[in-house]
Short mmCIF file of C-alpha atoms and ligand atoms in Angstrom, two decimals:
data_model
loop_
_atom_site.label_atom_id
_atom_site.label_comp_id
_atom_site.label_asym_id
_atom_site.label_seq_id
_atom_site.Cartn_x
_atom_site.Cartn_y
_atom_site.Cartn_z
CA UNK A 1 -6.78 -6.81 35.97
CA UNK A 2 -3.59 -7.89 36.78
CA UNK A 3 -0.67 -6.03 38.58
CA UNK A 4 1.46 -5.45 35.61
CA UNK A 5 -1.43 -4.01 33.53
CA UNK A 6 -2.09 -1.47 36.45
CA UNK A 7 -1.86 2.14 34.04
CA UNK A 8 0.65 4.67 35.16
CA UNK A 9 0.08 8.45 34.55
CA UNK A 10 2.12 10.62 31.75
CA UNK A 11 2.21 14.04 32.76
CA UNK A 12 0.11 15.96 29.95
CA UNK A 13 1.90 18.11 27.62
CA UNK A 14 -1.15 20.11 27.22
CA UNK A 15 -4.33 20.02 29.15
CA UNK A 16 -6.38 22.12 27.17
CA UNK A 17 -7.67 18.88 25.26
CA UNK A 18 -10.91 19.45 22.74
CA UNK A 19 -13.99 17.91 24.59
CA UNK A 20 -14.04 15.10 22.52
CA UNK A 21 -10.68 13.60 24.32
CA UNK A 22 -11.97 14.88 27.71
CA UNK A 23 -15.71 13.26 27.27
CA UNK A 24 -13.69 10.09 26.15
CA UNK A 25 -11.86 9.71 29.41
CA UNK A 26 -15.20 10.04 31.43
CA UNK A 27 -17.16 7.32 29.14
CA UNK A 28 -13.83 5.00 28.67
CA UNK A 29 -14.69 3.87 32.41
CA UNK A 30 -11.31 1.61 32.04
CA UNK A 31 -7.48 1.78 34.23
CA UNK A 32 -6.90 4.45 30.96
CA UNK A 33 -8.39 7.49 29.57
CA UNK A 34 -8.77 7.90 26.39
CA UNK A 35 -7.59 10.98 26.35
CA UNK A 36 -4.01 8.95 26.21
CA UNK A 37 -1.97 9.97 29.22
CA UNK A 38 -3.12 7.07 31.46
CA UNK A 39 -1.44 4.23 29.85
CA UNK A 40 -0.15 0.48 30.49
CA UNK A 41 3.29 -0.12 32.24
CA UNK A 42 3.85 -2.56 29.43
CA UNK A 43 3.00 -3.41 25.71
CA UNK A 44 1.11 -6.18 26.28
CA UNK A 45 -0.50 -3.91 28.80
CA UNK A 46 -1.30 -1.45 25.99
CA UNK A 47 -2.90 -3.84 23.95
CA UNK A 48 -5.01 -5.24 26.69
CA UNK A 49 -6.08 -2.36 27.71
CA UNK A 50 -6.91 -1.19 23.93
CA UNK A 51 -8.78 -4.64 23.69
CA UNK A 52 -11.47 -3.93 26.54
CA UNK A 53 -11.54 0.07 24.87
CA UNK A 54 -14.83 1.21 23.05
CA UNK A 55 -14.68 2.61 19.34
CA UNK A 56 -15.45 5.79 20.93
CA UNK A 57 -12.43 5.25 23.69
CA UNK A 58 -10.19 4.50 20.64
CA UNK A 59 -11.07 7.84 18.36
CA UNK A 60 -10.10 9.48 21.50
CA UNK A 61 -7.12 7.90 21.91
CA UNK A 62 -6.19 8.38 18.51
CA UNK A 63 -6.79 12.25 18.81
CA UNK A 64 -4.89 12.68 21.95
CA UNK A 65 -1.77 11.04 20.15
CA UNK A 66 -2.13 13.60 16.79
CA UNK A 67 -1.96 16.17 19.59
CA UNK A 68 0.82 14.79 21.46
CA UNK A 69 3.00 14.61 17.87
CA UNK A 70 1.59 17.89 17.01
CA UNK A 71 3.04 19.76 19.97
CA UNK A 72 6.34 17.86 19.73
CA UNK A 73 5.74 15.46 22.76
CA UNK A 74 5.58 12.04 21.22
CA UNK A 75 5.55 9.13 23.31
CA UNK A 76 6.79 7.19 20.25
CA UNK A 77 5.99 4.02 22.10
CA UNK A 78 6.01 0.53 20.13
CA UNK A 79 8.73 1.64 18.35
CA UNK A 80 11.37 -0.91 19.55
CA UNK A 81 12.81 -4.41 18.49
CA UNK A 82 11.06 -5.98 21.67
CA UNK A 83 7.62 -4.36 20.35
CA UNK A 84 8.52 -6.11 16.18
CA UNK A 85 9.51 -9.28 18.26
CA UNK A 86 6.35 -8.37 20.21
CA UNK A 87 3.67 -8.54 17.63
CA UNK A 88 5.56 -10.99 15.25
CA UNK A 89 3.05 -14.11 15.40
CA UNK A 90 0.08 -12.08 16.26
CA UNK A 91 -1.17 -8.60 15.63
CA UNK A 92 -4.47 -6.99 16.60
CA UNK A 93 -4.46 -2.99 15.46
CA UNK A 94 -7.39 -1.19 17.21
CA UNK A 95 -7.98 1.48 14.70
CA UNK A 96 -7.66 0.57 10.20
CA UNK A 97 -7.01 3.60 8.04
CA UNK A 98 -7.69 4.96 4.51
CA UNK A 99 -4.76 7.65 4.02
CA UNK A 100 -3.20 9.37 1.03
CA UNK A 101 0.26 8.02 -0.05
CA UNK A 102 1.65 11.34 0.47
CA UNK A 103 5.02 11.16 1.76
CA UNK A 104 4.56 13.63 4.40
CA UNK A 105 1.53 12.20 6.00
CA UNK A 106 3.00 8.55 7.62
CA UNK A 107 0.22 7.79 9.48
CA UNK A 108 1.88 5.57 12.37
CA UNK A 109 3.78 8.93 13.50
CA UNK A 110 1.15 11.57 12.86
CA UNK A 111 -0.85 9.53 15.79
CA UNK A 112 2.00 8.68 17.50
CA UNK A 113 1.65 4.99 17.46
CA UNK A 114 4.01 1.74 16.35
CA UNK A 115 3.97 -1.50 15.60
CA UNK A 116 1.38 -3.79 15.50
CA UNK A 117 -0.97 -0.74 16.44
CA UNK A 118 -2.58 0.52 12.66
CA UNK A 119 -3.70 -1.04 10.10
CA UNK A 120 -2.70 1.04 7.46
CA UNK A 121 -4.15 0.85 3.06
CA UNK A 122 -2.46 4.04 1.76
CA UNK A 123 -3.45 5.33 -1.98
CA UNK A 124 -3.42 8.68 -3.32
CA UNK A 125 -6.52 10.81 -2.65
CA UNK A 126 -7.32 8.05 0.18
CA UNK A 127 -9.99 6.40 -2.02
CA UNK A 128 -11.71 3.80 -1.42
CA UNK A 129 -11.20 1.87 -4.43
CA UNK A 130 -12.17 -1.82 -4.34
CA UNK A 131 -9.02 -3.39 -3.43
CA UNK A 132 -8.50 -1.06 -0.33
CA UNK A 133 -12.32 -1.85 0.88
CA UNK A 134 -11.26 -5.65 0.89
CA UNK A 135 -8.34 -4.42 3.08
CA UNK A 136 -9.95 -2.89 5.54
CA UNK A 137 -12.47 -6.06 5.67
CA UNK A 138 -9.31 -7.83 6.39
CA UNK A 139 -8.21 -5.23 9.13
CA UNK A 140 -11.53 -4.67 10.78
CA UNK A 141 -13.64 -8.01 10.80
CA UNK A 142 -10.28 -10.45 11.03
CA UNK A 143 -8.33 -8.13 13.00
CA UNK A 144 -10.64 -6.64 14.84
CA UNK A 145 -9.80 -2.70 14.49
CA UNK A 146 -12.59 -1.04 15.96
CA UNK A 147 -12.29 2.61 14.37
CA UNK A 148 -12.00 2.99 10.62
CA UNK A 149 -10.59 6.27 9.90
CA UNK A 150 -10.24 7.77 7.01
CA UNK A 151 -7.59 10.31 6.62
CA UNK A 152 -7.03 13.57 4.18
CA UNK A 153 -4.60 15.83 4.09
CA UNK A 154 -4.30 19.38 2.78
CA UNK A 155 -2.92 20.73 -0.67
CA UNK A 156 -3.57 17.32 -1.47
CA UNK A 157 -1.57 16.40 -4.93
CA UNK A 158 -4.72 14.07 -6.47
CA UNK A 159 -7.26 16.00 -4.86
CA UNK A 160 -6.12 18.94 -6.84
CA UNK A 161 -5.24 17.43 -9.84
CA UNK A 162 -8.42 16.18 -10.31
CA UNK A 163 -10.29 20.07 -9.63
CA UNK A 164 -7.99 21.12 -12.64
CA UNK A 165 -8.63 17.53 -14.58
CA UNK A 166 -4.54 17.74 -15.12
CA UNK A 167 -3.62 15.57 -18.26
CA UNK A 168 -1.44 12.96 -16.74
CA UNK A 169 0.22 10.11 -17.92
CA UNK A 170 0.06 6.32 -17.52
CA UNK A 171 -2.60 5.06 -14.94
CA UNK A 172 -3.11 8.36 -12.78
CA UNK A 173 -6.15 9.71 -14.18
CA UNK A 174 -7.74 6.08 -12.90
CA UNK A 175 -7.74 8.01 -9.45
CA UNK A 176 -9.76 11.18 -10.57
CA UNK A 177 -12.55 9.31 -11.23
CA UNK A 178 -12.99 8.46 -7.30
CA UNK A 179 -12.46 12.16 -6.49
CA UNK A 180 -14.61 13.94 -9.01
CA UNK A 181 -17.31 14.41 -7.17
CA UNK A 182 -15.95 15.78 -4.50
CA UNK A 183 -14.32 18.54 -6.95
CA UNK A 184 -17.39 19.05 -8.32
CA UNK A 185 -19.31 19.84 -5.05
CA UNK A 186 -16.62 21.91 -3.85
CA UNK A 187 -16.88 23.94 -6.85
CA UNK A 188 -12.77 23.95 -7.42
CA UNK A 189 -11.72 25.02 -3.24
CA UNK A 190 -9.29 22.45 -2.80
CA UNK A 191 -9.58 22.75 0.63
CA UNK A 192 -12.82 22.02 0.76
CA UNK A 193 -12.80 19.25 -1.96
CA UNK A 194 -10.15 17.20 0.61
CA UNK A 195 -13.12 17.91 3.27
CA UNK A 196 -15.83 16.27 0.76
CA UNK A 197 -14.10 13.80 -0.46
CA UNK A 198 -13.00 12.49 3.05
CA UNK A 199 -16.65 12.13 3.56
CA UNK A 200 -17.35 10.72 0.27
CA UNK A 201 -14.56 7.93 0.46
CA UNK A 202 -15.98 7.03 3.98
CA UNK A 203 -19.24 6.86 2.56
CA UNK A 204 -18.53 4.76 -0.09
CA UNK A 205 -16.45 2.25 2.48
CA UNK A 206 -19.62 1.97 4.69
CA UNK A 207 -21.92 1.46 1.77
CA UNK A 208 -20.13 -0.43 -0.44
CA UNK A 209 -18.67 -3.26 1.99
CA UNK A 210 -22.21 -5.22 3.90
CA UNK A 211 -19.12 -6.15 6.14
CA UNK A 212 -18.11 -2.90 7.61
CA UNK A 213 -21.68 -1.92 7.72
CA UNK A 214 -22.66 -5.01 9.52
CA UNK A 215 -19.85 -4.13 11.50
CA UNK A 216 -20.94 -0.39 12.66
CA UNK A 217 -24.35 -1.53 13.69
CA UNK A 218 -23.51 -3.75 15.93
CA UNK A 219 -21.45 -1.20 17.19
CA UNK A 220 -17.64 -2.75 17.08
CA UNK A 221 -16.87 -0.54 14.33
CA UNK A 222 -16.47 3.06 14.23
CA UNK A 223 -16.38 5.28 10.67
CA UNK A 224 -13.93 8.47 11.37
CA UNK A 225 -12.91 10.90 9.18
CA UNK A 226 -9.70 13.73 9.50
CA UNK A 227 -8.00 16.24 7.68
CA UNK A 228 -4.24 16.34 8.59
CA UNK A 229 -2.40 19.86 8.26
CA UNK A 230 0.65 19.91 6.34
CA UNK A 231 1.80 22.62 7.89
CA UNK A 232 0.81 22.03 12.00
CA UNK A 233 1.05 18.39 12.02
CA UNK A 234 -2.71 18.54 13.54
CA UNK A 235 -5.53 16.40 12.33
CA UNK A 236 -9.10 18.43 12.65
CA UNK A 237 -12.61 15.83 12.48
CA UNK A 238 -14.61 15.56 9.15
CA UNK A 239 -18.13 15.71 10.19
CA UNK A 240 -19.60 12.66 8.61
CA UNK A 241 -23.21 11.45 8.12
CA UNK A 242 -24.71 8.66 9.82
CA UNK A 243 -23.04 5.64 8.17
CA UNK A 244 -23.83 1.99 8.19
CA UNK A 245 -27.60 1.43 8.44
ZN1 ZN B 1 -2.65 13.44 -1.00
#
């Protein structure tokens, strides 16, 4: 590694991290932890760094930077003109996600990253309709993002449109038909349909694309999934079956 790649510590905002960070800096065995305080002097440090980092490293990275946004300690790095001039004839984002279009869930900040860092399809309800899956192709065989993650949110507006089958007008209802089952299973909790159908749309992405499921078994891919609180900025883990095989 060279000298200018060396990490340098960020004091922790909060040490009490959930074990998933803390097991993430013991198997990262890299000059960073994952859990996202040990970090390159430089951006192109950063993205080497990210480069050698394991799915698993990168999930915990991901978590430590919801919890650095959540408690109002952003590093809010890759944010400048020398970062856009940075990544302007090349960019390689470690992690792709499926979010909701919701205005109040921008995905770059709630993770506390910048640019060139996410690839980001956003859609309301996060579904993973057939033009999104080709995205994330794009972002995770040709880019080479190494988590997929996709993201809820709660009081989602599609989520619970679709539990009370609103009639809507123009093109809208086209969305319920991805969510359904997840208000069906969930028997009309809206918190728990935005659970189920975070599972259901990553599902669907692992089964539906050969890519991404080639992908996860050879282990270069990762399938997350994450509900992110409206109200506390924090993004809590969507248990998800074993996907890809
Ligand atoms: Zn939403």
């Amino acid at each position: 590694m060279s000298s200018d790649s060396k990490p340098k510590k960020i004091s922790p905002p909060n040490t009490d991290r959930p074990l998933l960070q803390r097991r993430g800096i013991l198997a990262a065995g890299l000059a960073f932890s994952a859990g996202g305080w040990w970090i390159g002097d430089s951006a192109e440090a950063d993205d080497r760094l990210m480069n050698e980092a394991s799915p698993s490293d990168i999930l915990s990275y991901l978590y430590s930077g919801n919890e650095r946004f959540a408690t109002g300690v952003p590093l809010a790095k890759h944010r400048d003109i020398d970062r856009v001039r940075q990544v302007a004839k090349e960019q390689k984002p470690f992690a792709a996600f499926l979010g909701c279009a919701d205005s109040r869930v921008p995905i770059e900040i709630v993770f506390d990253q910048g640019f060139g860092d996410l690839f980001v399809t956003r859609i309301a309800g996060n579904i993973a309709s057939s033009e999104n899956v080709g995205s994330l192709e794009f972002g995770t065989l040709v880019l080479g993002a190494k988590v997929l993650f996709v993201l809820g949110h709660s009081n989602c507006g599609a989520v619970a449109a679709t539990i009370k089958a609103d009639d809507v007008p123009g093109q809208i209802s086209g969305l319920f038909q991805h969510i359904r089952p997840a208000a069906k299973e969930s028997k009309g909790d809206l918190a728990t349909a935005v659970e189920i159908n975070v599972r259901n749309q990553a599902i669907t992405l692992s089964e539906s694309s050969p890519v991404i499921a080639k992908l996860i078994r050879e282990g270069k891919l990762a399938v997350a999934g994450g509900v992110y609180d409206l109200n506390t900025g924090k993004v809590t883990p969507v248990k998800l079956p074993t996907l890809g095989t």
